[in-house]
Amino acid sequence: MIKHSETNENLALILSLLVAENSTLLFSFYERNMHLCDASKQKFIIDRCVFVNSEWVLPWAETIPHWDESNMPPKIIWFSATEKEDILQAIEIDNLFRCVVIERGGEFKQYSNVLFHQEYYSSTDEEDYDYYLGFTNKQDFLDNALPNIKERFKVSVTE
C-alpha cells in the first residue's frame, strides 16, 4: 500500500502511472446509489459504463452484508476513466474508490490489478485521516510504478 497525503489531482496522476498504455481504469459504483448523484454525475457514469456485474474484487472477503435482496448481490457499474480529468472526476464521485486495471476491449475477469483507496484515523481527532492506496499486483507496482511515483510524489510504501 502507498500512504499519502496528496490532493485528488495528484492522486489521479498516481493512478495514471499504474496503467499501461493499452489499458484503462474501470471505477466501480453501486447501481442502487445512482439516485444519490446529481444528473451530471449520473451521465458521467452511464456514458462511460463498460460492464455491470456483481463481482467482488477486493483482496479480502466481504464482511458487511450488502445484499439488495435475499441471495442477490448488488449490481456494480464499472465505468471507464482514461484521461486525467476523467480519473479526477471518478475520484471526486467516490474518494474511497475501488477500480480495476483492464486491457482495452478485454473481458472483465482479465483485470490485471485492483486499486482501492482507504482512509484511517491517524489520531483521536475524527478529522485527522491517513490515506492509503492499495493494489493487488504488488510485483508490477514495485517493478514498474514505484520508482516513478516516489520520484514525483511524497508517498511511503507500507505492507
mmCIF file of N, CA and C in Angstrom, residues 11-120:
data_model
loop_
_atom_site.group_PDB
_atom_site.id
_atom_site.type_symbol
_atom_site.label_atom_id
_atom_site.label_comp_id
_atom_site.label_asym_id
_atom_site.label_seq_id
_atom_site.Cartn_x
_atom_site.Cartn_y
_atom_site.Cartn_z
ATOM 1 N N LEU A 11 -3.480 12.405 -6.872
ATOM 2 C CA LEU A 11 -3.906 11.010 -6.795
ATOM 3 C C LEU A 11 -4.300 10.511 -8.181
ATOM 4 N N ALA A 12 -4.967 11.349 -8.965
ATOM 5 C CA ALA A 12 -5.318 10.984 -10.342
ATOM 6 C C ALA A 12 -4.052 10.726 -11.160
ATOM 7 N N LEU A 13 -3.035 11.537 -10.968
ATOM 8 C CA LEU A 13 -1.764 11.324 -11.674
ATOM 9 C C LEU A 13 -1.106 10.016 -11.240
ATOM 10 N N ILE A 14 -1.138 9.733 -9.942
ATOM 11 C CA ILE A 14 -0.571 8.472 -9.448
ATOM 12 C C ILE A 14 -1.296 7.293 -10.086
ATOM 13 N N LEU A 15 -2.623 7.342 -10.123
ATOM 14 C CA LEU A 15 -3.384 6.254 -10.738
ATOM 15 C C LEU A 15 -3.003 6.089 -12.202
ATOM 16 N N SER A 16 -2.828 7.198 -12.898
ATOM 17 C CA SER A 16 -2.481 7.099 -14.321
ATOM 18 C C SER A 16 -1.124 6.426 -14.517
ATOM 19 N N LEU A 17 -0.238 6.529 -13.548
ATOM 20 C CA LEU A 17 1.067 5.872 -13.640
ATOM 21 C C LEU A 17 0.976 4.362 -13.422
ATOM 22 N N LEU A 18 -0.143 3.892 -12.908
ATOM 23 C CA LEU A 18 -0.340 2.462 -12.654
ATOM 24 C C LEU A 18 -1.022 1.747 -13.811
ATOM 25 N N VAL A 19 -1.250 2.467 -14.909
ATOM 26 C CA VAL A 19 -1.994 1.916 -16.040
ATOM 27 C C VAL A 19 -1.099 1.893 -17.276
ATOM 28 N N ALA A 20 -0.975 0.728 -17.907
ATOM 29 C CA ALA A 20 -0.201 0.611 -19.144
ATOM 30 C C ALA A 20 -0.947 1.310 -20.284
ATOM 31 N N GLU A 21 -0.221 1.617 -21.352
ATOM 32 C CA GLU A 21 -0.803 2.377 -22.464
ATOM 33 C C GLU A 21 -2.015 1.706 -23.097
ATOM 34 N N ASN A 22 -2.043 0.395 -23.163
ATOM 35 C CA ASN A 22 -3.154 -0.310 -23.805
ATOM 36 C C ASN A 22 -4.251 -0.694 -22.817
ATOM 37 N N SER A 23 -4.202 -0.120 -21.621
ATOM 38 C CA SER A 23 -5.169 -0.452 -20.572
ATOM 39 C C SER A 23 -5.945 0.780 -20.139
ATOM 40 N N THR A 24 -6.959 0.542 -19.335
ATOM 41 C CA THR A 24 -7.764 1.624 -18.787
ATOM 42 C C THR A 24 -8.152 1.280 -17.358
ATOM 43 N N LEU A 25 -8.602 2.285 -16.633
ATOM 44 C CA LEU A 25 -9.146 2.084 -15.295
ATOM 45 C C LEU A 25 -10.655 1.966 -15.401
ATOM 46 N N LEU A 26 -11.213 0.996 -14.702
ATOM 47 C CA LEU A 26 -12.664 0.888 -14.565
ATOM 48 C C LEU A 26 -12.993 1.105 -13.097
ATOM 49 N N PHE A 27 -13.674 2.199 -12.809
ATOM 50 C CA PHE A 27 -14.100 2.514 -11.448
ATOM 51 C C PHE A 27 -15.447 1.862 -11.185
ATOM 52 N N SER A 28 -15.703 1.525 -9.927
ATOM 53 C CA SER A 28 -16.968 0.886 -9.566
ATOM 54 C C SER A 28 -17.914 1.884 -8.913
ATOM 55 N N PHE A 29 -19.190 1.621 -9.113
ATOM 56 C CA PHE A 29 -20.227 2.411 -8.458
ATOM 57 C C PHE A 29 -21.457 1.518 -8.320
ATOM 58 N N TYR A 30 -22.002 1.435 -7.095
ATOM 59 C CA TYR A 30 -23.196 0.614 -6.890
ATOM 60 C C TYR A 30 -24.380 1.220 -7.633
ATOM 61 N N GLU A 31 -24.994 0.408 -8.470
ATOM 62 C CA GLU A 31 -26.138 0.864 -9.260
ATOM 63 C C GLU A 31 -27.247 1.427 -8.369
ATOM 64 N N ARG A 32 -27.456 0.808 -7.227
ATOM 65 C CA ARG A 32 -28.529 1.245 -6.329
ATOM 66 C C ARG A 32 -28.294 2.643 -5.756
ATOM 67 N N ASN A 33 -27.076 3.173 -5.867
ATOM 68 C CA ASN A 33 -26.764 4.503 -5.338
ATOM 69 C C ASN A 33 -26.832 5.607 -6.383
ATOM 70 N N MET A 34 -27.217 5.279 -7.602
ATOM 71 C CA MET A 34 -27.258 6.295 -8.662
ATOM 72 C C MET A 34 -28.162 7.462 -8.279
ATOM 73 N N HIS A 35 -29.251 7.184 -7.591
ATOM 74 C CA HIS A 35 -30.184 8.260 -7.229
ATOM 75 C C HIS A 35 -29.564 9.273 -6.262
ATOM 76 N N LEU A 36 -28.441 8.921 -5.651
ATOM 77 C CA LEU A 36 -27.765 9.833 -4.728
ATOM 78 C C LEU A 36 -26.898 10.861 -5.456
ATOM 79 N N CYS A 37 -26.691 10.658 -6.741
ATOM 80 C CA CYS A 37 -25.844 11.555 -7.549
ATOM 81 C C CYS A 37 -26.706 12.543 -8.315
ATOM 82 N N ASP A 38 -26.128 13.713 -8.572
ATOM 83 C CA ASP A 38 -26.835 14.671 -9.421
ATOM 84 C C ASP A 38 -26.789 14.184 -10.872
ATOM 85 N N ALA A 39 -27.551 14.837 -11.735
ATOM 86 C CA ALA A 39 -27.711 14.397 -13.122
ATOM 87 C C ALA A 39 -26.386 14.358 -13.879
ATOM 88 N N SER A 40 -25.505 15.313 -13.639
ATOM 89 C CA SER A 40 -24.235 15.334 -14.384
ATOM 90 C C SER A 40 -23.338 14.156 -13.985
ATOM 91 N N LYS A 41 -23.324 13.782 -12.714
ATOM 92 C CA LYS A 41 -22.528 12.629 -12.282
ATOM 93 C C LYS A 41 -23.130 11.328 -12.818
ATOM 94 N N GLN A 42 -24.462 11.229 -12.806
ATOM 95 C CA GLN A 42 -25.114 10.053 -13.372
ATOM 96 C C GLN A 42 -24.750 9.899 -14.844
ATOM 97 N N LYS A 43 -24.794 11.000 -15.584
ATOM 98 C CA LYS A 43 -24.453 10.971 -17.009
ATOM 99 C C LYS A 43 -22.994 10.560 -17.200
ATOM 100 N N PHE A 44 -22.100 11.102 -16.393
ATOM 101 C CA PHE A 44 -20.680 10.750 -16.470
ATOM 102 C C PHE A 44 -20.505 9.237 -16.319
ATOM 103 N N ILE A 45 -21.159 8.648 -15.329
ATOM 104 C CA ILE A 45 -21.039 7.210 -15.070
ATOM 105 C C ILE A 45 -21.661 6.401 -16.203
ATOM 106 N N ILE A 46 -22.881 6.724 -16.579
ATOM 107 C CA ILE A 46 -23.597 5.965 -17.614
ATOM 108 C C ILE A 46 -22.883 6.056 -18.957
ATOM 109 N N ASP A 47 -22.415 7.245 -19.319
ATOM 110 C CA ASP A 47 -21.731 7.418 -20.609
ATOM 111 C C ASP A 47 -20.446 6.605 -20.697
ATOM 112 N N ARG A 48 -19.851 6.263 -19.578
ATOM 113 C CA ARG A 48 -18.578 5.543 -19.566
ATOM 114 C C ARG A 48 -18.722 4.096 -19.097
ATOM 115 N N CYS A 49 -19.963 3.644 -18.923
ATOM 116 C CA CYS A 49 -20.218 2.282 -18.433
ATOM 117 C C CYS A 49 -19.664 1.243 -19.420
ATOM 118 N N VAL A 50 -18.888 0.300 -18.887
ATOM 119 C CA VAL A 50 -18.314 -0.769 -19.701
ATOM 120 C C VAL A 50 -18.920 -2.118 -19.308
ATOM 121 N N PHE A 51 -19.086 -2.351 -18.014
ATOM 122 C CA PHE A 51 -19.656 -3.593 -17.503
ATOM 123 C C PHE A 51 -20.613 -3.273 -16.362
ATOM 124 N N VAL A 52 -21.610 -4.151 -16.182
ATOM 125 C CA VAL A 52 -22.443 -4.157 -14.984
ATOM 126 C C VAL A 52 -22.441 -5.602 -14.501
ATOM 127 N N ASN A 53 -21.991 -5.806 -13.265
ATOM 128 C CA ASN A 53 -21.943 -7.151 -12.709
ATOM 129 C C ASN A 53 -22.013 -7.063 -11.187
ATOM 130 N N SER A 54 -21.780 -8.170 -10.532
ATOM 131 C CA SER A 54 -21.779 -8.204 -9.064
ATOM 132 C C SER A 54 -20.461 -8.760 -8.541
ATOM 133 N N GLU A 55 -19.385 -8.538 -9.267
ATOM 134 C CA GLU A 55 -18.079 -9.103 -8.920
ATOM 135 C C GLU A 55 -17.448 -8.409 -7.717
ATOM 136 N N TRP A 56 -17.057 -9.198 -6.729
ATOM 137 C CA TRP A 56 -16.303 -8.688 -5.586
ATOM 138 C C TRP A 56 -14.827 -8.823 -5.949
ATOM 139 N N VAL A 57 -14.099 -7.711 -6.017
ATOM 140 C CA VAL A 57 -12.716 -7.743 -6.496
ATOM 141 C C VAL A 57 -11.686 -7.422 -5.416
ATOM 142 N N LEU A 58 -12.127 -6.946 -4.279
ATOM 143 C CA LEU A 58 -11.175 -6.546 -3.244
ATOM 144 C C LEU A 58 -10.473 -7.768 -2.657
ATOM 145 N N PRO A 59 -9.240 -7.605 -2.182
ATOM 146 C CA PRO A 59 -8.441 -8.756 -1.748
ATOM 147 C C PRO A 59 -8.788 -9.294 -0.363
ATOM 148 N N TRP A 60 -9.964 -9.041 0.118
ATOM 149 C CA TRP A 60 -10.423 -9.594 1.381
ATOM 150 C C TRP A 60 -11.883 -9.997 1.207
ATOM 151 N N ALA A 61 -12.336 -10.895 2.049
ATOM 152 C CA ALA A 61 -13.719 -11.362 1.963
ATOM 153 C C ALA A 61 -14.663 -10.265 2.428
ATOM 154 N N GLU A 62 -15.839 -10.287 1.862
ATOM 155 C CA GLU A 62 -16.850 -9.330 2.313
ATOM 156 C C GLU A 62 -17.184 -9.617 3.765
ATOM 157 N N THR A 63 -17.291 -8.553 4.555
ATOM 158 C CA THR A 63 -17.646 -8.740 5.955
ATOM 159 C C THR A 63 -18.933 -8.021 6.310
ATOM 160 N N ILE A 64 -19.329 -7.078 5.491
ATOM 161 C CA ILE A 64 -20.556 -6.327 5.750
ATOM 162 C C ILE A 64 -21.593 -6.756 4.723
ATOM 163 N N PRO A 65 -22.718 -7.273 5.168
ATOM 164 C CA PRO A 65 -23.733 -7.671 4.199
ATOM 165 C C PRO A 65 -24.194 -6.460 3.395
ATOM 166 N N HIS A 66 -24.239 -6.612 2.107
ATOM 167 C CA HIS A 66 -24.691 -5.508 1.271
ATOM 168 C C HIS A 66 -25.680 -5.989 0.215
ATOM 169 N N TRP A 67 -26.310 -7.089 0.491
ATOM 170 C CA TRP A 67 -27.232 -7.670 -0.473
ATOM 171 C C TRP A 67 -28.436 -6.760 -0.663
ATOM 172 N N ASP A 68 -28.873 -6.649 -1.899
ATOM 173 C CA ASP A 68 -30.066 -5.860 -2.190
ATOM 174 C C ASP A 68 -31.321 -6.617 -1.784
ATOM 175 N N GLU A 69 -31.334 -7.890 -2.090
ATOM 176 C CA GLU A 69 -32.443 -8.768 -1.727
ATOM 177 C C GLU A 69 -31.819 -10.062 -1.224
ATOM 178 N N SER A 70 -32.623 -10.908 -0.661
ATOM 179 C CA SER A 70 -32.114 -12.178 -0.175
ATOM 180 C C SER A 70 -31.396 -12.919 -1.306
ATOM 181 N N ASN A 71 -30.160 -13.296 -1.050
ATOM 182 C CA ASN A 71 -29.335 -14.037 -2.008
ATOM 183 C C ASN A 71 -29.094 -13.318 -3.332
ATOM 184 N N MET A 72 -29.192 -11.995 -3.333
ATOM 185 C CA MET A 72 -28.964 -11.208 -4.552
ATOM 186 C C MET A 72 -27.930 -10.117 -4.274
ATOM 187 N N PRO A 73 -26.694 -10.303 -4.734
ATOM 188 C CA PRO A 73 -25.705 -9.239 -4.526
ATOM 189 C C PRO A 73 -26.068 -8.013 -5.355
ATOM 190 N N PRO A 74 -25.622 -6.852 -4.939
ATOM 191 C CA PRO A 74 -25.959 -5.629 -5.675
ATOM 192 C C PRO A 74 -25.231 -5.572 -7.014
ATOM 193 N N LYS A 75 -25.823 -4.873 -7.939
ATOM 194 C CA LYS A 75 -25.191 -4.665 -9.239
ATOM 195 C C LYS A 75 -24.178 -3.523 -9.119
ATOM 196 N N ILE A 76 -23.035 -3.727 -9.738
ATOM 197 C CA ILE A 76 -21.960 -2.740 -9.731
ATOM 198 C C ILE A 76 -21.747 -2.259 -11.155
ATOM 199 N N ILE A 77 -21.769 -0.949 -11.334
ATOM 200 C CA ILE A 77 -21.453 -0.346 -12.625
ATOM 201 C C ILE A 77 -19.945 -0.118 -12.655
ATOM 202 N N TRP A 78 -19.294 -0.607 -13.689
ATOM 203 C CA TRP A 78 -17.860 -0.388 -13.891
ATOM 204 C C TRP A 78 -17.715 0.582 -15.049
ATOM 205 N N PHE A 79 -17.208 1.779 -14.755
ATOM 206 C CA PHE A 79 -17.116 2.805 -15.797
ATOM 207 C C PHE A 79 -15.666 3.203 -16.039
ATOM 208 N N SER A 80 -15.381 3.508 -17.280
ATOM 209 C CA SER A 80 -14.026 3.778 -17.734
ATOM 210 C C SER A 80 -13.581 5.200 -17.427
ATOM 211 N N ALA A 81 -12.323 5.325 -17.043
ATOM 212 C CA ALA A 81 -11.683 6.632 -16.875
ATOM 213 C C ALA A 81 -10.249 6.488 -17.374
ATOM 214 N N THR A 82 -9.959 7.152 -18.472
ATOM 215 C CA THR A 82 -8.647 7.029 -19.091
ATOM 216 C C THR A 82 -7.836 8.307 -18.960
ATOM 217 N N GLU A 83 -8.464 9.418 -19.274
ATOM 218 C CA GLU A 83 -7.778 10.710 -19.208
ATOM 219 C C GLU A 83 -7.714 11.201 -17.763
ATOM 220 N N LYS A 84 -6.705 12.016 -17.466
ATOM 221 C CA LYS A 84 -6.519 12.523 -16.102
ATOM 222 C C LYS A 84 -7.778 13.209 -15.581
ATOM 223 N N GLU A 85 -8.452 13.996 -16.426
ATOM 224 C CA GLU A 85 -9.657 14.718 -15.998
ATOM 225 C C GLU A 85 -10.776 13.748 -15.625
ATOM 226 N N ASP A 86 -10.900 12.647 -16.387
ATOM 227 C CA ASP A 86 -11.922 11.644 -16.083
ATOM 228 C C ASP A 86 -11.585 10.888 -14.798
ATOM 229 N N ILE A 87 -10.310 10.584 -14.605
ATOM 230 C CA ILE A 87 -9.886 9.907 -13.374
ATOM 231 C C ILE A 87 -10.182 10.803 -12.173
ATOM 232 N N LEU A 88 -9.882 12.077 -12.312
ATOM 233 C CA LEU A 88 -10.163 13.029 -11.231
ATOM 234 C C LEU A 88 -11.654 13.081 -10.926
ATOM 235 N N GLN A 89 -12.484 13.130 -11.958
ATOM 236 C CA GLN A 89 -13.938 13.161 -11.749
ATOM 237 C C GLN A 89 -14.407 11.888 -11.045
ATOM 238 N N ALA A 90 -13.862 10.735 -11.429
ATOM 239 C CA ALA A 90 -14.234 9.469 -10.785
ATOM 240 C C ALA A 90 -13.849 9.485 -9.306
ATOM 241 N N ILE A 91 -12.670 10.015 -8.989
ATOM 242 C CA ILE A 91 -12.238 10.121 -7.591
ATOM 243 C C ILE A 91 -13.180 11.035 -6.823
ATOM 244 N N GLU A 92 -13.595 12.125 -7.443
ATOM 245 C CA GLU A 92 -14.478 13.071 -6.760
ATOM 246 C C GLU A 92 -15.884 12.513 -6.566
ATOM 247 N N ILE A 93 -16.293 11.568 -7.396
ATOM 248 C CA ILE A 93 -17.583 10.900 -7.194
ATOM 249 C C ILE A 93 -17.515 10.019 -5.953
ATOM 250 N N ASP A 94 -16.412 9.300 -5.784
ATOM 251 C CA ASP A 94 -16.235 8.438 -4.610
ATOM 252 C C ASP A 94 -14.756 8.406 -4.250
ATOM 253 N N ASN A 95 -14.375 9.191 -3.247
ATOM 254 C CA ASN A 95 -12.979 9.283 -2.843
ATOM 255 C C ASN A 95 -12.446 7.964 -2.304
ATOM 256 N N LEU A 96 -13.317 7.134 -1.745
ATOM 257 C CA LEU A 96 -12.902 5.820 -1.250
ATOM 258 C C LEU A 96 -13.244 4.780 -2.320
ATOM 259 N N PHE A 97 -12.614 4.930 -3.456
ATOM 260 C CA PHE A 97 -12.936 4.166 -4.654
ATOM 261 C C PHE A 97 -12.288 2.792 -4.652
ATOM 262 N N ARG A 98 -12.783 1.986 -5.560
ATOM 263 C CA ARG A 98 -12.092 0.770 -5.976
ATOM 264 C C ARG A 98 -12.183 0.751 -7.492
ATOM 265 N N CYS A 99 -11.133 0.322 -8.118
ATOM 266 C CA CYS A 99 -11.130 0.242 -9.572
ATOM 267 C C CYS A 99 -10.231 -0.907 -10.002
ATOM 268 N N VAL A 100 -10.408 -1.322 -11.241
ATOM 269 C CA VAL A 100 -9.572 -2.372 -11.809
ATOM 270 C C VAL A 100 -8.840 -1.809 -13.015
ATOM 271 N N VAL A 101 -7.670 -2.380 -13.274
ATOM 272 C CA VAL A 101 -6.919 -2.069 -14.487
ATOM 273 C C VAL A 101 -7.220 -3.193 -15.463
ATOM 274 N N ILE A 102 -7.683 -2.827 -16.643
ATOM 275 C CA ILE A 102 -8.068 -3.828 -17.626
ATOM 276 C C ILE A 102 -7.578 -3.402 -19.003
ATOM 277 N N GLU A 103 -7.165 -4.386 -19.785
ATOM 278 C CA GLU A 103 -6.750 -4.098 -21.154
ATOM 279 C C GLU A 103 -7.974 -3.641 -21.937
ATOM 280 N N ARG A 104 -7.804 -2.609 -22.740
ATOM 281 C CA ARG A 104 -8.931 -2.092 -23.529
ATOM 282 C C ARG A 104 -9.514 -3.209 -24.384
ATOM 283 N N GLY A 105 -10.825 -3.372 -24.300
ATOM 284 C CA GLY A 105 -11.514 -4.409 -25.056
ATOM 285 C C GLY A 105 -11.479 -5.773 -24.402
ATOM 286 N N GLY A 106 -10.828 -5.896 -23.255
ATOM 287 C CA GLY A 106 -10.705 -7.182 -22.581
ATOM 288 C C GLY A 106 -11.955 -7.553 -21.799
ATOM 289 N N GLU A 107 -12.022 -8.803 -21.403
ATOM 290 C CA GLU A 107 -13.104 -9.294 -20.563
ATOM 291 C C GLU A 107 -12.868 -8.831 -19.128
ATOM 292 N N PHE A 108 -13.956 -8.659 -18.380
ATOM 293 C CA PHE A 108 -13.825 -8.150 -17.014
ATOM 294 C C PHE A 108 -12.903 -9.019 -16.165
ATOM 295 N N LYS A 109 -13.057 -10.317 -16.228
ATOM 296 C CA LYS A 109 -12.280 -11.221 -15.368
ATOM 297 C C LYS A 109 -10.790 -11.221 -15.708
ATOM 298 N N GLN A 110 -10.402 -10.503 -16.756
ATOM 299 C CA GLN A 110 -8.994 -10.440 -17.147
ATOM 300 C C GLN A 110 -8.293 -9.206 -16.585
ATOM 301 N N TYR A 111 -8.868 -8.583 -15.554
ATOM 302 C CA TYR A 111 -8.211 -7.400 -14.997
ATOM 303 C C TYR A 111 -6.843 -7.789 -14.439
ATOM 304 N N SER A 112 -5.908 -6.848 -14.523
ATOM 305 C CA SER A 112 -4.532 -7.134 -14.112
ATOM 306 C C SER A 112 -4.198 -6.595 -12.725
ATOM 307 N N ASN A 113 -5.035 -5.708 -12.198
ATOM 308 C CA ASN A 113 -4.766 -5.131 -10.886
ATOM 309 C C ASN A 113 -6.065 -4.567 -10.327
ATOM 310 N N VAL A 114 -6.188 -4.597 -9.029
ATOM 311 C CA VAL A 114 -7.295 -3.944 -8.328
ATOM 312 C C VAL A 114 -6.675 -2.841 -7.481
ATOM 313 N N LEU A 115 -7.181 -1.624 -7.632
ATOM 314 C CA LEU A 115 -6.700 -0.477 -6.861
ATOM 315 C C LEU A 115 -7.826 -0.020 -5.951
ATOM 316 N N PHE A 116 -7.498 0.325 -4.724
ATOM 317 C CA PHE A 116 -8.533 0.764 -3.791
ATOM 318 C C PHE A 116 -7.958 1.840 -2.888
ATOM 319 N N HIS A 117 -8.811 2.780 -2.513
ATOM 320 C CA HIS A 117 -8.399 3.920 -1.706
ATOM 321 C C HIS A 117 -9.108 3.829 -0.367
ATOM 322 N N GLN A 118 -8.346 3.970 0.724
ATOM 323 C CA GLN A 118 -8.906 3.846 2.068
ATOM 324 C C GLN A 118 -8.425 4.991 2.941
ATOM 325 N N GLU A 119 -9.187 5.240 3.989
ATOM 326 C CA GLU A 119 -8.761 6.226 4.976
ATOM 327 C C GLU A 119 -8.834 5.594 6.356
ATOM 328 N N TYR A 120 -7.904 5.987 7.203
ATOM 329 C CA TYR A 120 -7.864 5.519 8.583
ATOM 330 C C TYR A 120 -7.621 6.721 9.478
#
